[in-house]
Coordinates of C-alpha atoms and ligand atoms in Angstrom, one line a residue:
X1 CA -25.6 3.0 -18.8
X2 CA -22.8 3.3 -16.0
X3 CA -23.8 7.3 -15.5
X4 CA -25.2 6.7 -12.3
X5 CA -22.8 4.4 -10.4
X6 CA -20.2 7.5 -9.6
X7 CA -16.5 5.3 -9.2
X8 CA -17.9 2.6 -12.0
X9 CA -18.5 5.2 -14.7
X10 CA -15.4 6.8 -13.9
X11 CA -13.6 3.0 -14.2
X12 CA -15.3 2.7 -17.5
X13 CA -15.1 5.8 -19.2
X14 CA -11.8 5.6 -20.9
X15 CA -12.6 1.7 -22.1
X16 CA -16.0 2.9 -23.6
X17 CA -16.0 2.0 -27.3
X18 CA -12.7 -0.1 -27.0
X19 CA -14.5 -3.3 -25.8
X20 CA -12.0 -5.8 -27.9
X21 CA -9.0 -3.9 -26.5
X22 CA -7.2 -6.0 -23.9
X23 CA -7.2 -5.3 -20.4
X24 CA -4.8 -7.5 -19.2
X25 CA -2.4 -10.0 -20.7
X26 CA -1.6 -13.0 -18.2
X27 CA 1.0 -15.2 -18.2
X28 CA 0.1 -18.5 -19.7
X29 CA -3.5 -18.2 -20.0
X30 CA -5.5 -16.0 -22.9
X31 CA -5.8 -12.2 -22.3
X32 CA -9.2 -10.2 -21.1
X33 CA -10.5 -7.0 -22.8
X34 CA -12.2 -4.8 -21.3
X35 CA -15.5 -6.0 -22.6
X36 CA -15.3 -9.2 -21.0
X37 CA -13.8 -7.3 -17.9
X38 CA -16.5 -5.1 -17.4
X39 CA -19.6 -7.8 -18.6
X40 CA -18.3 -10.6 -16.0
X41 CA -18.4 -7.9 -13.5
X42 CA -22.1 -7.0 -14.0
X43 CA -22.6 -10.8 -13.8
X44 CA -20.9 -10.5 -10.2
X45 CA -23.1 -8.0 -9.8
X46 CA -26.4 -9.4 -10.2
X47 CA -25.1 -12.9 -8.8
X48 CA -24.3 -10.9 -5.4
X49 CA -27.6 -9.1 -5.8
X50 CA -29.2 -13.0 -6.1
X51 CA -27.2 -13.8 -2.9
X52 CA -29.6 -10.5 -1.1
X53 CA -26.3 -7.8 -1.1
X54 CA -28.8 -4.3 -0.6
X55 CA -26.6 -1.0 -1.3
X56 CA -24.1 -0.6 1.2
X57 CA -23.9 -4.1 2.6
X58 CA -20.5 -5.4 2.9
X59 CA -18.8 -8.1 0.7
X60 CA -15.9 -9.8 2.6
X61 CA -13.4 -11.3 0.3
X62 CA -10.2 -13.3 1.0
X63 CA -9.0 -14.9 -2.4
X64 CA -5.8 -15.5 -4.3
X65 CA -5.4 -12.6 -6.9
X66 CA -6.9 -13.3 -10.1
X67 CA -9.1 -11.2 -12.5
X68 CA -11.8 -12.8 -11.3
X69 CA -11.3 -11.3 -8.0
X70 CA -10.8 -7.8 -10.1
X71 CA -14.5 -8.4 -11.2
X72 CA -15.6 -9.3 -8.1
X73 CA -14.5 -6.0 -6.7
X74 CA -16.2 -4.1 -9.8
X75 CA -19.4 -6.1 -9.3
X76 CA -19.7 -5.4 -5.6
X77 CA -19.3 -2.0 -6.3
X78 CA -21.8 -2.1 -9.3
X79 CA -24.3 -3.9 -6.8
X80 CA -24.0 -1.1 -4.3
X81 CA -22.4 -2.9 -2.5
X82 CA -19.1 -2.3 0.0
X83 CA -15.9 -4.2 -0.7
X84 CA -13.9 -5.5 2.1
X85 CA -10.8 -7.3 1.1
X86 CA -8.9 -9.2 3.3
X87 CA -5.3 -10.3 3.3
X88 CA -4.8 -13.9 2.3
X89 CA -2.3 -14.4 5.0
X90 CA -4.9 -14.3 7.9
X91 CA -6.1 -16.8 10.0
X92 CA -10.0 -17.8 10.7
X93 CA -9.0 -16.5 14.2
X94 CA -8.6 -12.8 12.7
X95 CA -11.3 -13.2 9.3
X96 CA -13.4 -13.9 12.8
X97 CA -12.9 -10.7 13.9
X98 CA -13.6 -8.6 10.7
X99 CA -16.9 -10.5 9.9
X100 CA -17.5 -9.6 13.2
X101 CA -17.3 -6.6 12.9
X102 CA -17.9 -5.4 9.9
X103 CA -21.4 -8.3 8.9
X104 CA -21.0 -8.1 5.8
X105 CA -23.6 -10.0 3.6
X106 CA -21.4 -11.9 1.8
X107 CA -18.4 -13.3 2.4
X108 CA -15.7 -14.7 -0.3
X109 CA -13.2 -17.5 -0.1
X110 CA -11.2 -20.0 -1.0
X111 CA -12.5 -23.3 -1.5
X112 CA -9.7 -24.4 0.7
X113 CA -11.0 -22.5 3.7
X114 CA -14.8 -23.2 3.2
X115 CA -15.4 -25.0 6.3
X116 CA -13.2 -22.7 8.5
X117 CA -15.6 -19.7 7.1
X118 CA -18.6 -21.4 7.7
X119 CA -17.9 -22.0 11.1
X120 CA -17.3 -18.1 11.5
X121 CA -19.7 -16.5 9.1
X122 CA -22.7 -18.2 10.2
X123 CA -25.2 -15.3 8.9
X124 CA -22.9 -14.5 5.7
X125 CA -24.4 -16.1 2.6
X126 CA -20.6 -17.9 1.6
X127 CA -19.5 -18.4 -1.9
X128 CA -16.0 -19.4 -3.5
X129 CA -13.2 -18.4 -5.9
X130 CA -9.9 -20.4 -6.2
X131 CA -6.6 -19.5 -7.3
X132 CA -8.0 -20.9 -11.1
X133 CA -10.5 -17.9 -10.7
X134 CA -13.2 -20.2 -10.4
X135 CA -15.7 -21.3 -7.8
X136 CA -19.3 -21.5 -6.8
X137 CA -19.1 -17.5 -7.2
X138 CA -18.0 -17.9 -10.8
X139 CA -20.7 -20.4 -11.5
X140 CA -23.5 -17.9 -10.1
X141 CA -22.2 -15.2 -11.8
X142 CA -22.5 -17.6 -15.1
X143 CA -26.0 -17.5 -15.0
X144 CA -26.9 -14.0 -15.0
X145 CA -27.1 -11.8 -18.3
X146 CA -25.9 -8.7 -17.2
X147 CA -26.9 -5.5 -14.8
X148 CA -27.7 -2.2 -14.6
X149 CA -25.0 -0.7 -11.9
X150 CA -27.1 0.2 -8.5
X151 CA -27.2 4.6 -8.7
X152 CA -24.4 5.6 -6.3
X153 CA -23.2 8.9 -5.5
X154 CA -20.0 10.6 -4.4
X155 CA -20.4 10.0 -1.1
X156 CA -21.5 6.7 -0.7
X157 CA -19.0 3.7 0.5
X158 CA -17.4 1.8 -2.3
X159 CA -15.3 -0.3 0.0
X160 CA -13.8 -0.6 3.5
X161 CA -10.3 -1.6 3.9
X162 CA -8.7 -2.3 7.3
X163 CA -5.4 -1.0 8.2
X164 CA -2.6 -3.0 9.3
X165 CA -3.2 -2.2 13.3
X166 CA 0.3 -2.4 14.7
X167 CA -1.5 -1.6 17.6
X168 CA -4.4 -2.1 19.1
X169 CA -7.3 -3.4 16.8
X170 CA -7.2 -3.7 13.3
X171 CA -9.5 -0.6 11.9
X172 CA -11.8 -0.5 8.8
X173 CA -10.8 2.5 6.7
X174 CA -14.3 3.7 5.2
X175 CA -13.4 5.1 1.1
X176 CA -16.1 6.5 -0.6
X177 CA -16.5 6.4 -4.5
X178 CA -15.5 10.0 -4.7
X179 CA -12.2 8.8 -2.3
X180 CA -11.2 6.3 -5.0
X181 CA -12.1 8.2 -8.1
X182 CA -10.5 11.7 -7.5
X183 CA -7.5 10.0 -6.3
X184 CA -7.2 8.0 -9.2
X185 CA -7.9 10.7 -11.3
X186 CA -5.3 12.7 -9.9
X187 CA -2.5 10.1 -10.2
X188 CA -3.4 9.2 -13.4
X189 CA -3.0 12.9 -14.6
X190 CA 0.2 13.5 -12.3
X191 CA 2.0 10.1 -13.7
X192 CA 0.1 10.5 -17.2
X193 CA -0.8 7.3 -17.6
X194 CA -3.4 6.4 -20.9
X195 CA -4.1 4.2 -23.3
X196 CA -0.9 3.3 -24.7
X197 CA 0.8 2.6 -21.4
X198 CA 1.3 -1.3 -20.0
X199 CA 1.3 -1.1 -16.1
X200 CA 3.1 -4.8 -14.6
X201 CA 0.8 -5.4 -11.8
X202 CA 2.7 -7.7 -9.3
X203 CA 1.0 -5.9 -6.1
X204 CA -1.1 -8.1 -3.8
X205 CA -4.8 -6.7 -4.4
X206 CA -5.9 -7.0 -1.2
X207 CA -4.0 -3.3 -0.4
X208 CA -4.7 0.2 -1.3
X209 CA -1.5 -0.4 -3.6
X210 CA -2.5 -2.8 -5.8
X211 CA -6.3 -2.2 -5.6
X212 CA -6.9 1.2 -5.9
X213 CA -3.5 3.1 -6.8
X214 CA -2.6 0.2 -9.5
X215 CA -6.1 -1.5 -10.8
X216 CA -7.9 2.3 -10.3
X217 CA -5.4 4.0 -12.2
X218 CA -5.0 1.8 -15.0
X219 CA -8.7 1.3 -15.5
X220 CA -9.2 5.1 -15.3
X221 CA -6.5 5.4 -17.6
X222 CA -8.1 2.6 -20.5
X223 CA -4.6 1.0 -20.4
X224 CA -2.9 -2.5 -20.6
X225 CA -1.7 -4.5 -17.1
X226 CA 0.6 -7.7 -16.8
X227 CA -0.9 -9.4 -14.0
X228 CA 0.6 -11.1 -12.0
X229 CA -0.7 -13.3 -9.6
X230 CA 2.5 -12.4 -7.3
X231 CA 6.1 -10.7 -7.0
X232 CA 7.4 -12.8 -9.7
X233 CA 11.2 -11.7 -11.1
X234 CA 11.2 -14.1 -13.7
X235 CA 7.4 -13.0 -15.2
X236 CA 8.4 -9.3 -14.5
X237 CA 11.5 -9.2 -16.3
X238 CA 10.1 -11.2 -19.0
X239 CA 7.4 -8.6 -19.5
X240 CA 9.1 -5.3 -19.3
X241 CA 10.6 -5.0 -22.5
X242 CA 6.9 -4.8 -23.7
X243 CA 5.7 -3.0 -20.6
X244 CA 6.1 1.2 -20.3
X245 CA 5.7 0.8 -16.1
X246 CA 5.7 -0.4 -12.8
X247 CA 4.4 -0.6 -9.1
X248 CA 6.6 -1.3 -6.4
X249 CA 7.1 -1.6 -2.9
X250 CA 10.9 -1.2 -2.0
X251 CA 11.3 -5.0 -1.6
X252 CA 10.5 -5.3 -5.7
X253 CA 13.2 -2.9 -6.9
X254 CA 15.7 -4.8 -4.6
X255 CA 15.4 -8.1 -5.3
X256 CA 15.4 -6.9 -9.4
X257 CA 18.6 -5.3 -9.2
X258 CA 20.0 -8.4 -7.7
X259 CA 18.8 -10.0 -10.9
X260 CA 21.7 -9.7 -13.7
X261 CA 19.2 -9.7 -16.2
X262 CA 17.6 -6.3 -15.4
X263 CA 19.8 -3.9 -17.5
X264 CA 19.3 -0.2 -19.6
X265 CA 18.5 -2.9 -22.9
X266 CA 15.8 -4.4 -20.7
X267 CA 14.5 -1.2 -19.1
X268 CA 14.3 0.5 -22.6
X269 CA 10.4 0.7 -23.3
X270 CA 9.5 1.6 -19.8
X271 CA 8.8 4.8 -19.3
X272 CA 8.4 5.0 -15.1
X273 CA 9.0 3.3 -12.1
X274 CA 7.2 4.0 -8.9
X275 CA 8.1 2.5 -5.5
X276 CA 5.7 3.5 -2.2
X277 CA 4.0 1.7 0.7
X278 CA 7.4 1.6 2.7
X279 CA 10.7 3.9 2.2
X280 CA 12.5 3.5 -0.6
X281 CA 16.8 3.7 0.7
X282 CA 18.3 5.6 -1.5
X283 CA 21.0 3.2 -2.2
X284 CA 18.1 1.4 -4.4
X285 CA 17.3 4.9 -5.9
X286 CA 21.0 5.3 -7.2
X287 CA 21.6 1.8 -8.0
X288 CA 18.4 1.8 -10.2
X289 CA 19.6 4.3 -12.1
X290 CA 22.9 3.4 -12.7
X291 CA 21.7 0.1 -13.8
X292 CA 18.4 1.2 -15.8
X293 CA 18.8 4.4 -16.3
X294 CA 15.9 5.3 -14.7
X295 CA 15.0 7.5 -11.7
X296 CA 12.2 5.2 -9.3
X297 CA 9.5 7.6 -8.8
X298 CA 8.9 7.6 -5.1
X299 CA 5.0 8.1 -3.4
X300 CA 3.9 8.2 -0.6
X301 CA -0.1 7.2 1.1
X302 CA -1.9 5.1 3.1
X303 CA -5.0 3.0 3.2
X304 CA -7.4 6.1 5.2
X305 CA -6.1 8.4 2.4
X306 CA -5.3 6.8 -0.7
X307 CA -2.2 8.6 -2.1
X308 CA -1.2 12.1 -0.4
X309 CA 2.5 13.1 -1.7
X310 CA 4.5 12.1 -5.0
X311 CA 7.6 13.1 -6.4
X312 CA 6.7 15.0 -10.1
X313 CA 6.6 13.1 -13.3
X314 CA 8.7 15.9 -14.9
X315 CA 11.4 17.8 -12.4
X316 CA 13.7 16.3 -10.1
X317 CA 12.9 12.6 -8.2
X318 CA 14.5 13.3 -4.9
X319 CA 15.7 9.8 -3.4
X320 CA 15.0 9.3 0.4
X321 CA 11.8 11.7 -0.2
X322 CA 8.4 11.4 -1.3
X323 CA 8.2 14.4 -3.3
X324 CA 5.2 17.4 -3.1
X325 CA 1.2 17.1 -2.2
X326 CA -0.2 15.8 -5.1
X327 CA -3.1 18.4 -6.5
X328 CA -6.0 19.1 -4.7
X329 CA -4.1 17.5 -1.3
X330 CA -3.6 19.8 1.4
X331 CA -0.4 19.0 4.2
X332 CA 0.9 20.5 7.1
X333 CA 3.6 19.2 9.8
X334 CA 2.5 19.8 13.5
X335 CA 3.6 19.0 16.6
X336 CA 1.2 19.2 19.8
X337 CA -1.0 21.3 17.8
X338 CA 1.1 24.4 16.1
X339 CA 3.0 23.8 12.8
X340 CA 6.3 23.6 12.9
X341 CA 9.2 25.7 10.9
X342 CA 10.4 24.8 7.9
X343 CA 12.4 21.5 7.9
X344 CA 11.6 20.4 11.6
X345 CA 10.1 17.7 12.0
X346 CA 6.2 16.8 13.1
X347 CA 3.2 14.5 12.1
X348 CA 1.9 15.1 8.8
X349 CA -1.9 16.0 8.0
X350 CA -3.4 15.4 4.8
X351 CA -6.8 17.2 3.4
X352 CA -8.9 16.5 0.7
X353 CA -10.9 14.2 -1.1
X354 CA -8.6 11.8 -1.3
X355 CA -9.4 11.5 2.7
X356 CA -11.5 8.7 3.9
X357 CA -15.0 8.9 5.9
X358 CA -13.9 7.4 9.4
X359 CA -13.5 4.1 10.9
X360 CA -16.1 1.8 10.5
X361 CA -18.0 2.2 13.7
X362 CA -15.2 3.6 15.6
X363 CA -16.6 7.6 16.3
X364 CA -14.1 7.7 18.9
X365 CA -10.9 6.9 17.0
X366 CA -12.1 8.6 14.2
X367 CA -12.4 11.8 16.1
X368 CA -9.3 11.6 17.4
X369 CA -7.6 11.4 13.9
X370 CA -9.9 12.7 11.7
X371 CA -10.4 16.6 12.9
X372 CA -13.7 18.5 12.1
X373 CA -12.7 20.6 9.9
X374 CA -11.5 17.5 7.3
X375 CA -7.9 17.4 8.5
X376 CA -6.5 13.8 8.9
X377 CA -4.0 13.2 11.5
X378 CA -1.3 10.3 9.6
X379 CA 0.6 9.2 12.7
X380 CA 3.5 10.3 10.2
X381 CA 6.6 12.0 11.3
X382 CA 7.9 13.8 8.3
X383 CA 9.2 17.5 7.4
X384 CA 9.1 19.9 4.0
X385 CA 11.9 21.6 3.0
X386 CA 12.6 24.9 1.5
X387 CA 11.3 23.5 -2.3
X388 CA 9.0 21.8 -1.0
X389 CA 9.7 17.9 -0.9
X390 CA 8.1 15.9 1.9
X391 CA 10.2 13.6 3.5
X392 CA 8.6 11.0 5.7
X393 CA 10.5 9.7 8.9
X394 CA 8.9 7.4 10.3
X395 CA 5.7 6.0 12.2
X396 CA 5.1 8.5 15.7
X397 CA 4.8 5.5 17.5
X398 CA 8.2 4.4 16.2
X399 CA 10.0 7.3 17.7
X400 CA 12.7 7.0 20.5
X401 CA 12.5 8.8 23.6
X402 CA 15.3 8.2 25.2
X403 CA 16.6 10.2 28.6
X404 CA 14.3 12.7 27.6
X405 CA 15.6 13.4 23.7
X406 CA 13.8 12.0 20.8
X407 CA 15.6 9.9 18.4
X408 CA 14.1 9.8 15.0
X409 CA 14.9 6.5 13.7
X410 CA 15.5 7.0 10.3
X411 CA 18.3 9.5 10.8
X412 CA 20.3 6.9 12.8
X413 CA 19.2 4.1 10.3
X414 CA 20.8 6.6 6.7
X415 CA 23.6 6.8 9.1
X416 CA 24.0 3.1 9.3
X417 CA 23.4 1.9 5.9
X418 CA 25.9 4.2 4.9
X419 CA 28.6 2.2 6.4
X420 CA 30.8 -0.2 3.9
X421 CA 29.0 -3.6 4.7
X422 CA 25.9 -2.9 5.9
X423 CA 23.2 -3.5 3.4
X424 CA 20.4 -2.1 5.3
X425 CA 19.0 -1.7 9.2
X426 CA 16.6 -0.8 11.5
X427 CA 16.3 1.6 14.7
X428 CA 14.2 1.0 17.5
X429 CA 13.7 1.6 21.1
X430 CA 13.5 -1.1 23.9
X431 CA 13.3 -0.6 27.5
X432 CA 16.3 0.4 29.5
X433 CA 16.5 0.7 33.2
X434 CA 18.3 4.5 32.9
X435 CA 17.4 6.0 29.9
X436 CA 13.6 4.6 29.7
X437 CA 14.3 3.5 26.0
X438 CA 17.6 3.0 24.4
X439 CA 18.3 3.0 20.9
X440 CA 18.8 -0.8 19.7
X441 CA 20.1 -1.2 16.0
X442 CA 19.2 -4.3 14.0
X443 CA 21.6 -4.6 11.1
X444 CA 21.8 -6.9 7.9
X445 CA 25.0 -7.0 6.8
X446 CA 26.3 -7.5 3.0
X447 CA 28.0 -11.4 2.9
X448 CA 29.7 -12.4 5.8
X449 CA 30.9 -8.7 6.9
X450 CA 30.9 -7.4 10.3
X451 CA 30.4 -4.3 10.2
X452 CA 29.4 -3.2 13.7
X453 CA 32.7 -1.3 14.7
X454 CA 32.7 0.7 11.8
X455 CA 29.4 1.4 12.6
X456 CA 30.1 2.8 15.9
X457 CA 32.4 4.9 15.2
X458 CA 30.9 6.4 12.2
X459 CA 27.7 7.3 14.4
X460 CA 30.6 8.7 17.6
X461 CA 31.8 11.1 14.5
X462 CA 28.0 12.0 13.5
X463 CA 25.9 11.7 16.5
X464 CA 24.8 13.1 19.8
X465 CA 25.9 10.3 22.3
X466 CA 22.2 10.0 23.5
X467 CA 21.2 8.9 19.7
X468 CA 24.3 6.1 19.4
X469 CA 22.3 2.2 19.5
X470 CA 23.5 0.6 23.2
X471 CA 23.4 -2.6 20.9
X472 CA 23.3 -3.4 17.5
X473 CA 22.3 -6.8 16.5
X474 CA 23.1 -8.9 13.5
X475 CA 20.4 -10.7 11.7
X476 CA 19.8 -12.2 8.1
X477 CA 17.1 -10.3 7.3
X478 CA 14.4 -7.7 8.6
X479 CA 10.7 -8.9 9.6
X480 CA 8.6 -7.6 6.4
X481 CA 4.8 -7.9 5.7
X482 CA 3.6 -8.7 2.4
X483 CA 3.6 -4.9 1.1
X484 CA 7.6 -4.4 2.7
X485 CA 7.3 -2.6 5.5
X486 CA 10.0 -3.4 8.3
X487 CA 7.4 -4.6 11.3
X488 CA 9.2 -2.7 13.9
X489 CA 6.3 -3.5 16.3
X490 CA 7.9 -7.8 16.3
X491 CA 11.7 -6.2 16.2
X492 CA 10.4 -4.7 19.5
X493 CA 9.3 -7.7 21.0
X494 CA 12.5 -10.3 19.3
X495 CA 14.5 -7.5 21.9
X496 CA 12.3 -6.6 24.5
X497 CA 14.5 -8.4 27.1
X498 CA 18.4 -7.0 25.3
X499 CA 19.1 -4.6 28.5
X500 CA 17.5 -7.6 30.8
X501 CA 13.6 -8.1 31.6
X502 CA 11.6 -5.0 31.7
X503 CA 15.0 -2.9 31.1
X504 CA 16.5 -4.1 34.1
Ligands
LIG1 P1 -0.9 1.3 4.6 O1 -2.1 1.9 5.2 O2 -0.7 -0.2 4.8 O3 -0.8 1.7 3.2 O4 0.4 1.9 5.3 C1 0.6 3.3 5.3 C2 1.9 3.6 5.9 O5 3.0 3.2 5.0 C3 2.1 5.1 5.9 O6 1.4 5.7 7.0 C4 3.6 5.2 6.0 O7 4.1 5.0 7.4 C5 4.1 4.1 5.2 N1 4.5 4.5 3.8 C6 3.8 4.5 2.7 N2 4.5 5.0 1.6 C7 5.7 5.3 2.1 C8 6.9 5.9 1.6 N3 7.0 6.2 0.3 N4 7.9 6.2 2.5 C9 7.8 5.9 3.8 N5 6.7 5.3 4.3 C10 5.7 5.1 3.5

């Protein structure tokens, strides 16, 4: 009865026949099979077709994670509808501006925040989900019987996510259901997940991470997830001797191995560990394994093209990379429009189908990224080497130009961490009356070290002098968003004035 919604009978196929099979196991409250999963999402469905949602109208959505929110998502899809999640940490002032722009039909929200929506989303019909996973949403939804999933087709939106936007506007990434199903297809196969595996979800699913690549893949894949409302070291360490895998970003796997309790006995029914969304230091990658046992599986993606490179499932994890073009994903490294040799460096394009349509209502910045021909410009500096492994530098916007030379950050920042009391830093560029940019390093160290003299002089021995920070700053920790990236862009600003105002 799913055949003609195109990502929902994918989602569905592998749970078909094992409706009494649990979903997901949560902590402290009873567990959800797939039947239940699946029903309460058609009952989404036709509540959001009560509320007027026509095929391709958009469903904004800023909740807490809970599998109600999980259903919601399948529901709007099931309606025909577009789902737009949007990070819980944002303001009215910025939910303003995606209602805005994107009008969607419907928005979602927290009970909490009802009256701030209102007063933004005047021609949304509004409804509610809490953190409990309940709500005036919930108590629509109750009414209805089930629903025959709207006929949708490859190419049709399933939902809109927008990017970060560390410039500029934030943009709506359009995915397709043929975006989000062959990619999920394809990581399902590369990292064989199936029916017998138990993913801990811990990823905020307001992300490509913990939407698409976690929720997809284990729904694809008819297995079992620990959800977790949150990053939770307590719940996840409770639940892997029972689990066979987990999601990361970096910032999980770091503050786990400074957890005593995460040891080879603990790690001994899991079967893989995958890290993406931000780099991965190597130091984590050996420490992991000297503690677990287990190599972290490193990938890498982003929200316009679901997941582009991974390191294999069998054959060698190579830390501080993120491993080969997963099937059907084309790459090439270019720089002002010719490739570039083996092992230079240059932005990385990605084609295929994991690709996304363009930015909602953008033609302009979508033809500047997205080329004719189905090529996808990343904004990625990265380089291949002679086998083949991908290894991903750094943002373009991120690099250094300083006097002239470009400083890749990351080469400066391996450098650093390397040192004996560093535990990890940042590179960036700030505005220097000379040079244009000089190279500012931001440095945690371990304890109470101070390690910028041995800093110095292990960069002298390795570096050109143009690529050696003209400061280096000692803070407590790095800026992070919720999925771990360093935010390089507020680094940049905390030093805008280190070599005086304006550089001067
Ligand atoms: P987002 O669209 O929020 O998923 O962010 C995508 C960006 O995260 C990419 O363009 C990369 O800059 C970064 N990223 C994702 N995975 C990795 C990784 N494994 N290593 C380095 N950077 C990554």
């Amino acid at each position: 009865m799913y055949d003609g919604n195109y990502l929902i009978a994918r989602l569905r196929a592998a749970s078909l026949g094992r409706d009494q099979h649990v979903f997901a196991h949560r902590p402290n409250e009873n567990p959800v099979s797939f039947g239940a999963l699946f029903s309460k999402a058609e009952d989404m469905a036709a509540a959001l077709v009560g509320m007027g949602v026509q095929p391709g109208d958009r469903v904004a959505v800023q909740v807490e994670k809970t599998i109600e929110a999980i259903e919601l998502y399948l529901g709007t899809v099931m309606a025909g509808g577009v789902f737009l999640p949007l990070n819980t940490a944002y303001t009215t002032a910025e939910v303003a501006y995606f209602v805005e722009d994107a009008t969607p039909r419907v928005v979602v929200c927290d009970p909490v925040r009802l009256d701030d929506i209102r007063s933004i989303a005047q021609d949304a019909v509004i409804a509610t989900l809490d953190a409990a996973g309940e709500g005036s949403l919930v108590d629509a939804a109750a009414q209805q019987s089930g629903f025959e999933p709207v006929v949708r087709g490859q190419d049709d939106l399933a939902a809109i996510l927008y990017t970060s936007g560390t410039t500029g506007r934030s943009k709506g990434a359009m995915l397709s259901h043929d975006n989000l199903a062959s990619n999920s297809e394809v990581l399902k196969d590369y990292w064989d997940f199936g029916v017998q595996d138990v993913l801990i979800h811990a990823l905020p699913i307001f992300h490509t991470h913990g939407l698409f690549v976690a929720t997809n893949v284990a729904l694809l894949a008819g297995a079992q997830v620990v959800f977790l409302a949150k990053f939770d070291a307590d719940a996840i360490l409770d639940a892997m001797p029972r689990a066979t895998s987990l999601m990361g970003v970096p910032t999980f796997y770091t503050r786990l191995l400074e957890d005593s309790r995460l040891d080879r006995a603990r790690a001994q029914n899991m079967r893989l560990f995958i890290s993406g969304s931000a780099p991965l230091l190597v130091d984590t990658h050996v420490a992991w394994h000297a503690r677990t046992g287990h190599r972290i599986l490193e990938r890498y993606g982003m929200t316009e093209t679901n997941m582009s490179c991974s390191n294999p499932y069998d054959g060698a994890r190579r830390a501080g990379t993120v491993g080969f073009p997963l099937p059907g994903v084309e790459a090439r490294i270019r720089l002002k429009g010719e490739e570039v040799a083996a092992g230079e460096i240059g932005v990385l394009e990605v084609r295929g189908r994991n690709v996304f349509q363009g930015y909602w209502q953008m033609p302009e910045k979508t033809a500047e990224e997205l080329l004719p021909d189905g090529w996808f410009i990343t904004g990625d500096l990265a380089s291949v080497d002679s086998d083949g492994y991908v290894t991903i530098v750094g943002r373009d916007k991120d690099l250094i130009i300083t006097g002239g030379f470009n400083v890749y950050p990351k080469e400066v920042e391996s450098l650093i961490d390397e040192v004996a009391g560093v535990k990890e830093s940042a590179v960036i560029g700030i505005a220097h009356h000379d040079f244009g940019e000089a190279v500012v390093a931001v440095v945690v160290a371990e304890g109470d070290a101070d390690p910028r003299a041995a800093i110095l002089v292990v960069l002298a021995e390795n570096l050109a002098k143009f690529k050696q920070p003209k400061h280096i700053a000692l803070v407590a920790e790095l800026p992070r968003n919720t999925m771990g990236k360093v935010q390089k862009k507020a680094l940049r600003e905390s030093y805008a004035d280190v070599f005086g105002a304006g550089g001067h």
